[in-house]
C-alpha cells in the first residue's frame, strides 16, 4: 500500500514506519521535526513539512497517489496542554482538520488516527473499555476526542474508512536497538527514570503520592512501542471505506510510578534517587486498558505483557544512546 505517515519521524511513528517498510509498504513520512528525528527514518522516505501547509499535504497525497494515511503528528504532552492549550487546539485539531480535508478531496479512503486513553479522563471503572464514557480532564484529551468525533462524522459522509487507536502509555524501543524514545524535553516517566539511572538526572520526581491508588502514585498501562506498531498494520488491513472503529491498545495491567522506578532499579542494577513532589495538573489517578476488542476483532496479540521486559528494551536503547539521537 502507498502510505503517508504524518509524524513518522517521532517515537511511535518511526517504529511503525520501520515495520511498514519491513512488510513491503511504500511509505512517505511527513514530519516537521519539531519533536521527531531525521535519523529515525530512512532519508529517502522523509519529507520535512508542517501540517499547517495544507497545499503541501495535498500535493504529497496527489503525486504519491497515497492510498492510506496514518496520522501520528500531534503535540502530545498532557502537562504542557494545561499550560499552553492554544498549541494543542492549533496542532491537534486545526492542523488535523487540514489533513482530513485534503484526504477527503484526494479521495483517500483509509485513515488511522493516534488517539489516546486520555480521552477517558478519570474513568468510572478500571479497566477501561471502548464503551467507557469519554470525559477528558485536560486539553490534550479534549483535542484528541474532538478529532475522533470529526472522523466519525466524516467517515459515512465522505466514504472515508478509519480506525482510531486509543493508546495507553507507549514505551520501550526497537528490538534491534536501531531506534528508541528521544523527546526534547523528555517528560515521560520511563525515559526519565532511565536517565536518572544513567546519572544524567540527579533524581526522579514523583508527581503526587496521595492518589487513591494502592501506593498513592499514579497507575498507567505501559504498552511496548513495537506492539503498538503492529496494531497499526492490523488496523490498516481491516479498514472498510465509510466505516470507523475505535480500539484501546494496552496490555491490561497497570503499574504505579513507584513500581516503574523499582522495576528500573532491578533492570539497571542502579539505585535511583527519588523526590516526592506534588501532583501534575491534568493527570488521572489510574488508566488501565481493557483491550479485548482489538484482540478479538483484529487478532492483535502483544508480545510484551509485563513491565519488566518493556523497561529492559528501553534500557538497552538508553544505555547505547545516552544522548538519544544526538544533536
Ligand atoms: N507516547 C504515548 O504514550 C502516546 C499515547 C497515546 C497517544 N499518543 C499519540 O501518538 C502520537 C505519536 O506520539 P509520540 O509519542 O510518538 O510523539 P512524538 O512527539 O515523538 O511524535 C510526533 C511527531 O509529529 C511531528 N509533528 C508534530 N506536529 C507536526 C505538524 N504540525 N506537522 C508535521 N509534523 C508534526 C513531530 O515532529 C514528531 O515527530 C501522537 O498523536 C500522540 O498524541 C502517544
Ligand atoms: O517525572 C515524572 C514523569 C511522570 N510522572 C508520572 O508518571 C505517569 C506517566 O506519565 P508520562 O510518562 O508523562 O505519561 P502520561 O502523562 O500518562 O501521558 C502519556 O500517555 C498518554 C496516555 O496515557 C498519552 O496520551 C500521552 O501522549 C503520553 O504523553 C504520570 O502519572 C505522571 O504523573 C512522574 O511521576 N514523574
mmCIF file of C-alpha atoms and ligand atoms in Angstrom:
data_model
loop_
_atom_site.group_PDB
_atom_site.id
_atom_site.type_symbol
_atom_site.label_atom_id
_atom_site.label_comp_id
_atom_site.label_asym_id
_atom_site.label_seq_id
_atom_site.Cartn_x
_atom_site.Cartn_y
_atom_site.Cartn_z
ATOM 1 C CA UNK A 1 0.000 0.000 0.000
ATOM 2 C CA UNK A 2 1.158 3.585 -0.607
ATOM 3 C CA UNK A 3 1.001 5.149 2.836
ATOM 4 C CA UNK A 4 1.559 8.666 4.151
ATOM 5 C CA UNK A 5 2.724 8.666 7.777
ATOM 6 C CA UNK A 6 2.414 12.053 9.461
ATOM 7 C CA UNK A 7 4.695 12.387 12.481
ATOM 8 C CA UNK A 8 6.563 9.353 11.186
ATOM 9 C CA UNK A 9 9.930 10.624 12.464
ATOM 10 C CA UNK A 10 8.580 10.690 16.022
ATOM 11 C CA UNK A 11 8.706 7.984 18.636
ATOM 12 C CA UNK A 12 5.740 5.733 17.803
ATOM 13 C CA UNK A 13 5.689 6.832 14.168
ATOM 14 C CA UNK A 14 9.279 5.749 13.472
ATOM 15 C CA UNK A 15 8.696 2.292 14.948
ATOM 16 C CA UNK A 16 5.591 1.925 12.793
ATOM 17 C CA UNK A 17 7.425 3.121 9.673
ATOM 18 C CA UNK A 18 10.131 0.509 10.322
ATOM 19 C CA UNK A 19 7.521 -2.241 10.434
ATOM 20 C CA UNK A 20 5.621 -0.936 7.390
ATOM 21 C CA UNK A 21 8.832 -0.894 5.336
ATOM 22 C CA UNK A 22 9.752 -4.380 6.526
ATOM 23 C CA UNK A 23 6.370 -5.574 5.272
ATOM 24 C CA UNK A 24 6.990 -4.043 1.849
ATOM 25 C CA UNK A 25 4.726 -1.000 2.006
ATOM 26 C CA UNK A 26 5.578 2.172 0.102
ATOM 27 C CA UNK A 27 5.926 4.755 2.862
ATOM 28 C CA UNK A 28 6.187 8.541 2.762
ATOM 29 C CA UNK A 29 6.966 10.187 6.098
ATOM 30 C CA UNK A 30 5.755 13.747 6.647
ATOM 31 C CA UNK A 31 7.202 15.435 9.724
ATOM 32 C CA UNK A 32 8.192 18.965 10.744
ATOM 33 C CA UNK A 33 10.932 17.556 13.007
ATOM 34 C CA UNK A 34 9.691 19.689 15.914
ATOM 35 C CA UNK A 35 9.960 16.543 18.035
ATOM 36 C CA UNK A 36 10.970 13.904 15.539
ATOM 37 C CA UNK A 37 14.449 12.932 14.301
ATOM 38 C CA UNK A 38 15.596 12.564 10.752
ATOM 39 C CA UNK A 39 17.894 9.730 11.899
ATOM 40 C CA UNK A 40 14.831 7.729 12.957
ATOM 41 C CA UNK A 41 13.666 7.076 9.390
ATOM 42 C CA UNK A 42 15.377 6.323 6.050
ATOM 43 C CA UNK A 43 16.413 9.624 4.436
ATOM 44 C CA UNK A 44 14.770 8.810 1.113
ATOM 45 C CA UNK A 45 11.385 8.387 2.829
ATOM 46 C CA UNK A 46 11.282 11.685 4.713
ATOM 47 C CA UNK A 47 9.536 14.842 3.551
ATOM 48 C CA UNK A 48 10.047 17.716 6.000
ATOM 49 C CA UNK A 49 6.974 19.901 6.245
ATOM 50 C CA UNK A 50 4.210 21.075 8.527
ATOM 51 C CA UNK A 51 0.552 20.058 8.501
ATOM 52 C CA UNK A 52 -0.309 23.741 8.654
ATOM 53 C CA UNK A 53 0.676 23.814 4.995
ATOM 54 C CA UNK A 54 -2.438 22.171 3.571
ATOM 55 C CA UNK A 55 -1.285 22.707 -0.014
ATOM 56 C CA UNK A 56 1.921 20.771 0.570
ATOM 57 C CA UNK A 57 -0.094 17.953 2.127
ATOM 58 C CA UNK A 58 -2.495 17.984 -0.810
ATOM 59 C CA UNK A 59 0.369 17.857 -3.283
ATOM 60 C CA UNK A 60 2.000 14.916 -1.473
ATOM 61 C CA UNK A 61 -1.233 12.933 -1.406
ATOM 62 C CA UNK A 62 -1.658 13.508 -5.098
ATOM 63 C CA UNK A 63 1.833 12.947 -6.514
ATOM 64 C CA UNK A 64 2.477 9.897 -4.356
ATOM 65 C CA UNK A 65 -1.011 8.509 -5.132
ATOM 66 C CA UNK A 66 -1.489 7.840 -1.417
ATOM 67 C CA UNK A 67 -3.952 5.076 -0.514
ATOM 68 C CA UNK A 68 -3.795 5.318 3.287
ATOM 69 C CA UNK A 69 -2.800 7.855 5.924
ATOM 70 C CA UNK A 70 -1.526 7.078 9.403
ATOM 71 C CA UNK A 71 -1.768 10.258 11.432
ATOM 72 C CA UNK A 72 0.671 10.434 14.356
ATOM 73 C CA UNK A 73 1.632 14.102 14.111
ATOM 74 C CA UNK A 74 0.433 15.965 17.183
ATOM 75 C CA UNK A 75 1.539 17.758 20.298
ATOM 76 C CA UNK A 76 1.404 15.086 22.958
ATOM 77 C CA UNK A 77 2.347 16.264 26.446
ATOM 78 C CA UNK A 78 -0.521 16.197 28.931
ATOM 79 C CA UNK A 79 1.095 18.710 31.317
ATOM 80 C CA UNK A 80 2.016 21.198 28.582
ATOM 81 C CA UNK A 81 -1.522 21.076 27.211
ATOM 82 C CA UNK A 82 -2.792 22.504 30.509
ATOM 83 C CA UNK A 83 -0.409 25.474 30.425
ATOM 84 C CA UNK A 84 -0.479 26.024 26.644
ATOM 85 C CA UNK A 85 -3.847 24.801 25.325
ATOM 86 C CA UNK A 86 -3.642 27.069 22.253
ATOM 87 C CA UNK A 87 -0.759 24.998 20.897
ATOM 88 C CA UNK A 88 -2.858 21.847 21.291
ATOM 89 C CA UNK A 89 -6.007 23.165 19.642
ATOM 90 C CA UNK A 90 -3.955 24.549 16.756
ATOM 91 C CA UNK A 91 -1.880 21.460 16.138
ATOM 92 C CA UNK A 92 -4.116 18.576 17.157
ATOM 93 C CA UNK A 93 -7.382 19.973 15.909
ATOM 94 C CA UNK A 94 -6.887 22.622 13.212
ATOM 95 C CA UNK A 95 -3.851 21.044 11.565
ATOM 96 C CA UNK A 96 -5.500 17.628 11.735
ATOM 97 C CA UNK A 97 -8.607 19.076 10.127
ATOM 98 C CA UNK A 98 -6.411 20.460 7.302
ATOM 99 C CA UNK A 99 -5.122 16.967 6.746
ATOM 100 C CA UNK A 100 -8.528 15.330 6.852
ATOM 101 C CA UNK A 101 -9.966 17.815 4.382
ATOM 102 C CA UNK A 102 -7.160 17.140 1.930
ATOM 103 C CA UNK A 103 -7.613 13.400 2.449
ATOM 104 C CA UNK A 104 -11.284 13.860 1.588
ATOM 105 C CA UNK A 105 -10.556 15.907 -1.521
ATOM 106 C CA UNK A 106 -7.973 13.438 -2.793
ATOM 107 C CA UNK A 107 -10.314 10.505 -2.218
ATOM 108 C CA UNK A 108 -8.095 8.610 0.237
ATOM 109 C CA UNK A 109 -10.301 6.016 1.946
ATOM 110 C CA UNK A 110 -8.086 4.618 4.717
ATOM 111 C CA UNK A 111 -7.139 6.679 7.766
ATOM 112 C CA UNK A 112 -5.578 5.523 11.048
ATOM 113 C CA UNK A 113 -5.554 8.000 13.912
ATOM 114 C CA UNK A 114 -3.432 8.109 17.080
ATOM 115 C CA UNK A 115 -5.960 8.641 19.813
ATOM 116 C CA UNK A 116 -5.350 8.162 23.494
ATOM 117 C CA UNK A 117 -6.655 6.825 26.763
ATOM 118 C CA UNK A 118 -6.504 10.480 27.884
ATOM 119 C CA UNK A 119 -9.909 10.830 26.169
ATOM 120 C CA UNK A 120 -11.462 8.880 29.063
ATOM 121 C CA UNK A 121 -10.491 11.381 31.758
ATOM 122 C CA UNK A 122 -10.997 9.836 35.199
ATOM 123 C CA UNK A 123 -12.795 6.631 34.233
ATOM 124 C CA UNK A 124 -15.702 5.439 36.335
ATOM 125 C CA UNK A 125 -14.346 1.893 36.232
ATOM 126 C CA UNK A 126 -10.961 0.318 35.505
ATOM 127 C CA UNK A 127 -10.093 -1.478 33.239
ATOM 128 C CA UNK A 128 -11.374 0.948 30.642
ATOM 129 C CA UNK A 129 -13.301 -0.460 27.684
ATOM 130 C CA UNK A 130 -14.151 1.327 24.454
ATOM 131 C CA UNK A 131 -17.667 1.997 25.780
ATOM 132 C CA UNK A 132 -16.438 3.694 28.958
ATOM 133 C CA UNK A 133 -17.731 7.296 28.785
ATOM 134 C CA UNK A 134 -15.165 9.737 27.433
ATOM 135 C CA UNK A 135 -14.724 12.856 29.536
ATOM 136 C CA UNK A 136 -11.183 14.211 29.225
ATOM 137 C CA UNK A 137 -9.717 16.234 32.092
ATOM 138 C CA UNK A 138 -7.001 18.010 30.106
ATOM 139 C CA UNK A 139 -6.849 19.996 26.853
ATOM 140 C CA UNK A 140 -4.756 17.295 25.167
ATOM 141 C CA UNK A 141 -7.525 14.742 25.726
ATOM 142 C CA UNK A 142 -10.147 17.252 24.580
ATOM 143 C CA UNK A 143 -8.388 17.817 21.264
ATOM 144 C CA UNK A 144 -7.998 14.091 20.634
ATOM 145 C CA UNK A 145 -11.646 13.396 21.449
ATOM 146 C CA UNK A 146 -12.792 16.245 19.224
ATOM 147 C CA UNK A 147 -10.865 14.795 16.300
ATOM 148 C CA UNK A 148 -12.340 11.342 16.948
ATOM 149 C CA UNK A 149 -15.753 12.945 16.554
ATOM 150 C CA UNK A 150 -14.743 14.679 13.321
ATOM 151 C CA UNK A 151 -13.630 11.344 11.928
ATOM 152 C CA UNK A 152 -16.890 9.703 12.941
ATOM 153 C CA UNK A 153 -18.851 12.436 11.129
ATOM 154 C CA UNK A 154 -16.638 12.494 8.037
ATOM 155 C CA UNK A 155 -16.497 8.709 7.521
ATOM 156 C CA UNK A 156 -20.031 7.977 6.307
ATOM 157 C CA UNK A 157 -20.443 11.357 4.590
ATOM 158 C CA UNK A 158 -17.261 11.153 2.512
ATOM 159 C CA UNK A 159 -16.682 7.402 2.363
ATOM 160 C CA UNK A 160 -13.519 7.553 4.488
ATOM 161 C CA UNK A 161 -12.740 4.414 6.479
ATOM 162 C CA UNK A 162 -10.906 4.995 9.746
ATOM 163 C CA UNK A 163 -9.549 3.338 12.827
ATOM 164 C CA UNK A 164 -8.811 5.356 15.942
ATOM 165 C CA UNK A 165 -6.368 3.570 18.207
ATOM 166 C CA UNK A 166 -6.554 4.748 21.800
ATOM 167 C CA UNK A 167 -3.064 4.006 23.015
ATOM 168 C CA UNK A 168 -2.175 3.756 26.645
ATOM 169 C CA UNK A 169 1.441 4.635 27.586
ATOM 170 C CA UNK A 170 3.863 3.870 24.771
ATOM 171 C CA UNK A 171 7.261 2.661 25.957
ATOM 172 C CA UNK A 172 10.289 0.556 25.057
ATOM 173 C CA UNK A 173 12.415 0.582 21.916
ATOM 174 C CA UNK A 174 13.100 -1.465 18.786
ATOM 175 C CA UNK A 175 14.432 -4.965 19.489
ATOM 176 C CA UNK A 176 17.374 -4.424 17.121
ATOM 177 C CA UNK A 177 18.426 -1.291 19.029
ATOM 178 C CA UNK A 178 18.272 0.988 15.982
ATOM 179 C CA UNK A 179 15.543 3.374 17.176
ATOM 180 C CA UNK A 180 14.038 4.355 20.507
ATOM 181 C CA UNK A 181 12.471 7.143 22.522
ATOM 182 C CA UNK A 182 14.077 10.592 22.473
ATOM 183 C CA UNK A 183 11.993 13.672 23.243
ATOM 184 C CA UNK A 184 13.335 17.134 23.997
ATOM 185 C CA UNK A 185 12.268 17.992 26.588
ATOM 186 C CA UNK A 186 11.624 14.497 27.904
ATOM 187 C CA UNK A 187 8.558 14.330 30.103
ATOM 188 C CA UNK A 188 7.742 10.609 30.015
ATOM 189 C CA UNK A 189 8.304 8.564 33.110
ATOM 190 C CA UNK A 190 10.300 5.576 31.835
ATOM 191 C CA UNK A 191 12.970 7.550 29.908
ATOM 192 C CA UNK A 192 13.262 9.981 32.819
ATOM 193 C CA UNK A 193 13.804 7.124 35.268
ATOM 194 C CA UNK A 194 16.421 5.564 32.972
ATOM 195 C CA UNK A 195 18.193 8.889 32.507
ATOM 196 C CA UNK A 196 18.412 9.077 36.298
ATOM 197 C CA UNK A 197 19.878 5.552 36.329
ATOM 198 C CA UNK A 198 22.493 6.721 33.809
ATOM 199 C CA UNK A 199 23.388 9.646 36.086
ATOM 200 C CA UNK A 200 22.058 12.187 33.607
ATOM 201 C CA UNK A 201 19.498 13.448 36.118
ATOM 202 C CA UNK A 202 20.020 13.831 39.861
ATOM 203 C CA UNK A 203 16.690 12.226 40.766
ATOM 204 C CA UNK A 204 13.162 11.356 39.633
ATOM 205 C CA UNK A 205 10.357 13.466 40.979
ATOM 206 C CA UNK A 206 7.153 11.549 41.696
ATOM 207 C CA UNK A 207 4.213 13.724 40.730
ATOM 208 C CA UNK A 208 1.834 13.038 43.598
ATOM 209 C CA UNK A 209 1.843 10.412 46.322
ATOM 210 C CA UNK A 210 -1.717 10.972 47.564
ATOM 211 C CA UNK A 211 -3.729 9.420 44.724
ATOM 212 C CA UNK A 212 -6.446 6.879 45.528
ATOM 213 C CA UNK A 213 -4.233 4.010 44.299
ATOM 214 C CA UNK A 214 -2.574 1.161 46.253
ATOM 215 C CA UNK A 215 0.702 3.053 46.867
ATOM 216 C CA UNK A 216 -0.589 6.598 46.337
ATOM 217 C CA UNK A 217 1.137 7.123 42.974
ATOM 218 C CA UNK A 218 -0.473 7.167 39.510
ATOM 219 C CA UNK A 219 -1.098 3.889 37.733
ATOM 220 C CA UNK A 220 -0.589 3.523 33.973
ATOM 221 C CA UNK A 221 -0.702 0.719 31.409
ATOM 222 C CA UNK A 222 2.660 0.625 29.595
ATOM 223 C CA UNK A 223 2.451 -0.785 26.098
ATOM 224 C CA UNK A 224 5.517 -1.690 24.041
ATOM 225 C CA UNK A 225 6.022 0.530 21.015
ATOM 226 C CA UNK A 226 6.523 -2.448 18.660
ATOM 227 C CA UNK A 227 3.225 -3.959 19.783
ATOM 228 C CA UNK A 228 1.646 -0.590 19.054
ATOM 229 C CA UNK A 229 3.231 -0.552 15.607
ATOM 230 C CA UNK A 230 1.763 -3.986 14.904
ATOM 231 C CA UNK A 231 -1.690 -2.709 15.850
ATOM 232 C CA UNK A 232 -1.429 -0.089 13.070
ATOM 233 C CA UNK A 233 -0.751 -2.694 10.428
ATOM 234 C CA UNK A 234 -3.735 -4.731 11.521
ATOM 235 C CA UNK A 235 -5.874 -1.601 11.616
ATOM 236 C CA UNK A 236 -4.915 -0.740 8.034
ATOM 237 C CA UNK A 237 -5.764 -4.207 6.807
ATOM 238 C CA UNK A 238 -9.213 -4.181 8.414
ATOM 239 C CA UNK A 239 -10.429 -0.703 7.494
ATOM 240 C CA UNK A 240 -13.640 -0.565 5.459
ATOM 241 C CA UNK A 241 -14.499 2.572 3.423
ATOM 242 C CA UNK A 242 -17.147 4.694 5.091
ATOM 243 C CA UNK A 243 -16.915 2.934 8.462
ATOM 244 C CA UNK A 244 -14.979 3.653 11.627
ATOM 245 C CA UNK A 245 -13.700 1.659 14.582
ATOM 246 C CA UNK A 246 -12.200 2.550 17.960
ATOM 247 C CA UNK A 247 -9.809 0.321 19.863
ATOM 248 C CA UNK A 248 -7.932 0.546 23.142
ATOM 249 C CA UNK A 249 -4.329 -0.590 22.869
ATOM 250 C CA UNK A 250 -2.723 -1.580 26.151
ATOM 251 C CA UNK A 251 -1.560 -4.710 27.971
ATOM 252 C CA UNK A 252 -4.363 -4.668 30.526
ATOM 253 C CA UNK A 253 -2.140 -4.381 33.592
ATOM 254 C CA UNK A 254 -1.413 -1.168 35.447
ATOM 255 C CA UNK A 255 1.843 -0.222 37.177
ATOM 256 C CA UNK A 256 2.321 2.611 39.629
ATOM 257 C CA UNK A 257 5.046 5.218 39.361
ATOM 258 C CA UNK A 258 6.815 3.575 42.315
ATOM 259 C CA UNK A 259 6.593 0.167 40.603
ATOM 260 C CA UNK A 260 8.154 1.613 37.453
ATOM 261 C CA UNK A 261 11.040 3.039 39.477
ATOM 262 C CA UNK A 262 11.523 -0.248 41.357
ATOM 263 C CA UNK A 263 11.492 -2.247 38.118
ATOM 264 C CA UNK A 264 14.032 0.142 36.573
ATOM 265 C CA UNK A 265 16.293 -0.354 39.612
ATOM 266 C CA UNK A 266 16.119 -4.136 39.130
ATOM 267 C CA UNK A 267 16.757 -3.926 35.391
ATOM 268 C CA UNK A 268 19.620 -1.428 35.576
ATOM 269 C CA UNK A 269 21.149 -2.615 38.845
ATOM 270 C CA UNK A 270 21.389 1.071 39.897
ATOM 271 C CA UNK A 271 19.791 2.910 42.771
ATOM 272 C CA UNK A 272 17.502 5.666 41.565
ATOM 273 C CA UNK A 273 17.117 8.685 43.763
ATOM 274 C CA UNK A 274 13.517 9.782 44.249
ATOM 275 C CA UNK A 275 11.935 13.060 45.315
ATOM 276 C CA UNK A 276 8.274 13.067 46.281
ATOM 277 C CA UNK A 277 6.544 16.037 44.680
ATOM 278 C CA UNK A 278 3.050 17.358 44.172
ATOM 279 C CA UNK A 279 0.509 16.263 41.590
ATOM 280 C CA UNK A 280 0.951 17.343 37.964
ATOM 281 C CA UNK A 281 -2.110 19.106 36.603
ATOM 282 C CA UNK A 282 -4.214 17.013 34.228
ATOM 283 C CA UNK A 283 -3.135 13.551 35.475
ATOM 284 C CA UNK A 284 -5.878 10.967 36.162
ATOM 285 C CA UNK A 285 -5.064 8.546 39.031
ATOM 286 C CA UNK A 286 -5.307 5.263 37.093
ATOM 287 C CA UNK A 287 -5.568 4.344 33.393
ATOM 288 C CA UNK A 288 -5.599 0.651 32.553
ATOM 289 C CA UNK A 289 -6.782 -0.812 29.267
ATOM 290 C CA UNK A 290 -9.453 -3.348 28.633
ATOM 291 C CA UNK A 291 -8.138 -4.372 25.209
ATOM 292 C CA UNK A 292 -10.240 -7.451 24.404
ATOM 293 C CA UNK A 293 -11.880 -5.761 21.430
ATOM 294 C CA UNK A 294 -8.698 -5.342 19.367
ATOM 295 C CA UNK A 295 -7.612 -8.876 20.235
ATOM 296 C CA UNK A 296 -10.938 -10.317 19.127
ATOM 297 C CA UNK A 297 -11.684 -8.187 16.071
ATOM 298 C CA UNK A 298 -8.183 -7.621 14.654
ATOM 299 C CA UNK A 299 -6.366 -10.615 16.140
ATOM 300 C CA UNK A 300 -3.815 -8.335 17.834
ATOM 301 C CA UNK A 301 -1.567 -10.110 20.321
ATOM 302 C CA UNK A 302 1.054 -8.129 22.255
ATOM 303 C CA UNK A 303 4.482 -9.741 22.553
ATOM 304 C CA UNK A 304 5.198 -7.773 25.758
ATOM 305 C CA UNK A 305 2.671 -8.422 28.515
ATOM 306 C CA UNK A 306 4.537 -7.291 31.634
ATOM 307 C CA UNK A 307 6.516 -4.195 32.571
ATOM 308 C CA UNK A 308 9.963 -5.690 33.114
ATOM 309 C CA UNK A 309 10.834 -6.686 29.508
ATOM 310 C CA UNK A 310 9.448 -3.345 28.350
ATOM 311 C CA UNK A 311 11.811 -1.495 30.685
ATOM 312 C CA UNK A 312 14.656 -3.807 29.604
ATOM 313 C CA UNK A 313 14.058 -2.896 25.986
ATOM 314 C CA UNK A 314 14.013 0.818 26.824
ATOM 315 C CA UNK A 315 17.202 0.400 28.910
ATOM 316 C CA UNK A 316 19.049 -1.260 26.009
ATOM 317 C CA UNK A 317 18.323 1.813 23.886
ATOM 318 C CA UNK A 318 19.185 4.388 26.564
ATOM 319 C CA UNK A 319 22.415 2.624 27.545
ATOM 320 C CA UNK A 320 23.554 2.512 23.924
ATOM 321 C CA UNK A 321 22.313 6.044 23.129
ATOM 322 C CA UNK A 322 22.734 8.129 26.279
ATOM 323 C CA UNK A 323 22.330 11.279 24.158
ATOM 324 C CA UNK A 324 19.405 9.875 22.206
ATOM 325 C CA UNK A 325 19.819 10.607 18.501
ATOM 326 C CA UNK A 326 22.301 13.351 19.359
ATOM 327 C CA UNK A 327 22.189 16.890 18.084
HETATM 328 N N1 LIG B 1 3.554 8.426 23.609
HETATM 329 C C1 LIG B 1 2.420 7.973 24.122
HETATM 330 O O1 LIG B 1 2.423 7.327 25.164
HETATM 331 C C2 LIG B 1 1.114 8.219 23.430
HETATM 332 C C3 LIG B 1 -0.043 7.692 23.999
HETATM 333 C C4 LIG B 1 -1.274 7.924 23.376
HETATM 334 C C5 LIG B 1 -1.328 8.610 22.187
HETATM 335 N N2 LIG B 1 -0.191 9.108 21.645
HETATM 336 C C6 LIG B 1 -0.287 9.821 20.364
HETATM 337 O O2 LIG B 1 0.543 9.150 19.425
HETATM 338 C C7 LIG B 1 1.113 10.067 18.503
HETATM 339 C C8 LIG B 1 2.618 9.924 18.485
HETATM 340 O O3 LIG B 1 3.135 10.121 19.793
HETATM 341 P P1 LIG B 1 4.702 10.090 20.058
HETATM 342 O O4 LIG B 1 4.891 9.774 21.481
HETATM 343 O O5 LIG B 1 5.362 9.281 19.028
HETATM 344 O O6 LIG B 1 5.026 11.632 19.852
HETATM 345 P P2 LIG B 1 6.263 12.323 19.119
HETATM 346 O O7 LIG B 1 6.266 13.750 19.554
HETATM 347 O O8 LIG B 1 7.500 11.536 19.297
HETATM 348 O O9 LIG B 1 5.833 12.236 17.591
HETATM 349 C C9 LIG B 1 5.008 13.184 16.965
HETATM 350 C C10 LIG B 1 5.689 13.604 15.675
HETATM 351 O O10 LIG B 1 4.852 14.518 14.974
HETATM 352 C C11 LIG B 1 5.663 15.584 14.466
HETATM 353 N N3 LIG B 1 4.757 16.725 14.338
HETATM 354 C C12 LIG B 1 4.084 17.365 15.328
HETATM 355 N N4 LIG B 1 3.331 18.365 14.821
HETATM 356 C C13 LIG B 1 3.504 18.342 13.488
HETATM 357 C C14 LIG B 1 2.997 19.130 12.421
HETATM 358 N N5 LIG B 1 2.146 20.134 12.639
HETATM 359 N N6 LIG B 1 3.383 18.839 11.161
HETATM 360 C C15 LIG B 1 4.253 17.832 10.914
HETATM 361 N N7 LIG B 1 4.774 17.057 11.896
HETATM 362 C C16 LIG B 1 4.408 17.307 13.157
HETATM 363 C C17 LIG B 1 6.767 15.758 15.478
HETATM 364 O O11 LIG B 1 7.942 16.329 14.950
HETATM 365 C C18 LIG B 1 7.017 14.299 15.897
HETATM 366 O O12 LIG B 1 7.993 13.694 15.091
HETATM 367 C C19 LIG B 1 0.611 11.445 18.940
HETATM 368 O O13 LIG B 1 -0.521 11.761 18.170
HETATM 369 C C20 LIG B 1 0.213 11.236 20.396
HETATM 370 O O14 LIG B 1 -0.792 12.121 20.787
HETATM 371 C C21 LIG B 1 1.034 8.931 22.239
HETATM 372 O O1 LIG B 2 8.986 12.854 36.026
HETATM 373 C C1 LIG B 2 7.888 12.272 36.064
HETATM 374 C C2 LIG B 2 7.146 11.986 34.888
HETATM 375 C C3 LIG B 2 5.924 11.361 35.002
HETATM 376 N N1 LIG B 2 5.435 11.020 36.224
HETATM 377 C C4 LIG B 2 4.138 10.334 36.323
HETATM 378 O O2 LIG B 2 4.211 9.148 35.561
HETATM 379 C C5 LIG B 2 2.961 8.852 34.943
HETATM 380 C C6 LIG B 2 3.164 8.706 33.453
HETATM 381 O O3 LIG B 2 3.484 9.992 32.924
HETATM 382 P P1 LIG B 2 4.004 10.219 31.435
HETATM 383 O O4 LIG B 2 5.075 9.244 31.132
HETATM 384 O O5 LIG B 2 4.291 11.671 31.302
HETATM 385 O O6 LIG B 2 2.746 9.799 30.556
HETATM 386 P P2 LIG B 2 1.261 10.365 30.563
HETATM 387 O O7 LIG B 2 1.136 11.679 31.185
HETATM 388 O O8 LIG B 2 0.382 9.264 31.105
HETATM 389 O O9 LIG B 2 0.995 10.617 29.014
HETATM 390 C C7 LIG B 2 1.444 9.725 28.010
HETATM 391 O O10 LIG B 2 0.488 8.734 27.893
HETATM 392 C C8 LIG B 2 -0.779 9.226 27.482
HETATM 393 C C9 LIG B 2 -1.703 8.077 27.591
HETATM 394 O O11 LIG B 2 -1.844 7.787 28.989
HETATM 395 C C10 LIG B 2 -0.608 9.800 26.094
HETATM 396 O O12 LIG B 2 -1.841 10.181 25.553
HETATM 397 C C11 LIG B 2 0.346 10.952 26.124
HETATM 398 O O13 LIG B 2 0.538 11.429 24.812
HETATM 399 C C12 LIG B 2 1.640 10.476 26.688
HETATM 400 O O14 LIG B 2 2.490 11.590 26.877
HETATM 401 C C13 LIG B 2 2.033 10.020 35.296
HETATM 402 O O15 LIG B 2 1.248 9.640 36.386
HETATM 403 C C14 LIG B 2 2.987 11.129 35.735
HETATM 404 O O16 LIG B 2 2.443 11.979 36.718
HETATM 405 C C15 LIG B 2 6.149 11.288 37.379
HETATM 406 O O17 LIG B 2 5.703 10.990 38.489
HETATM 407 N N2 LIG B 2 7.353 11.905 37.263
#
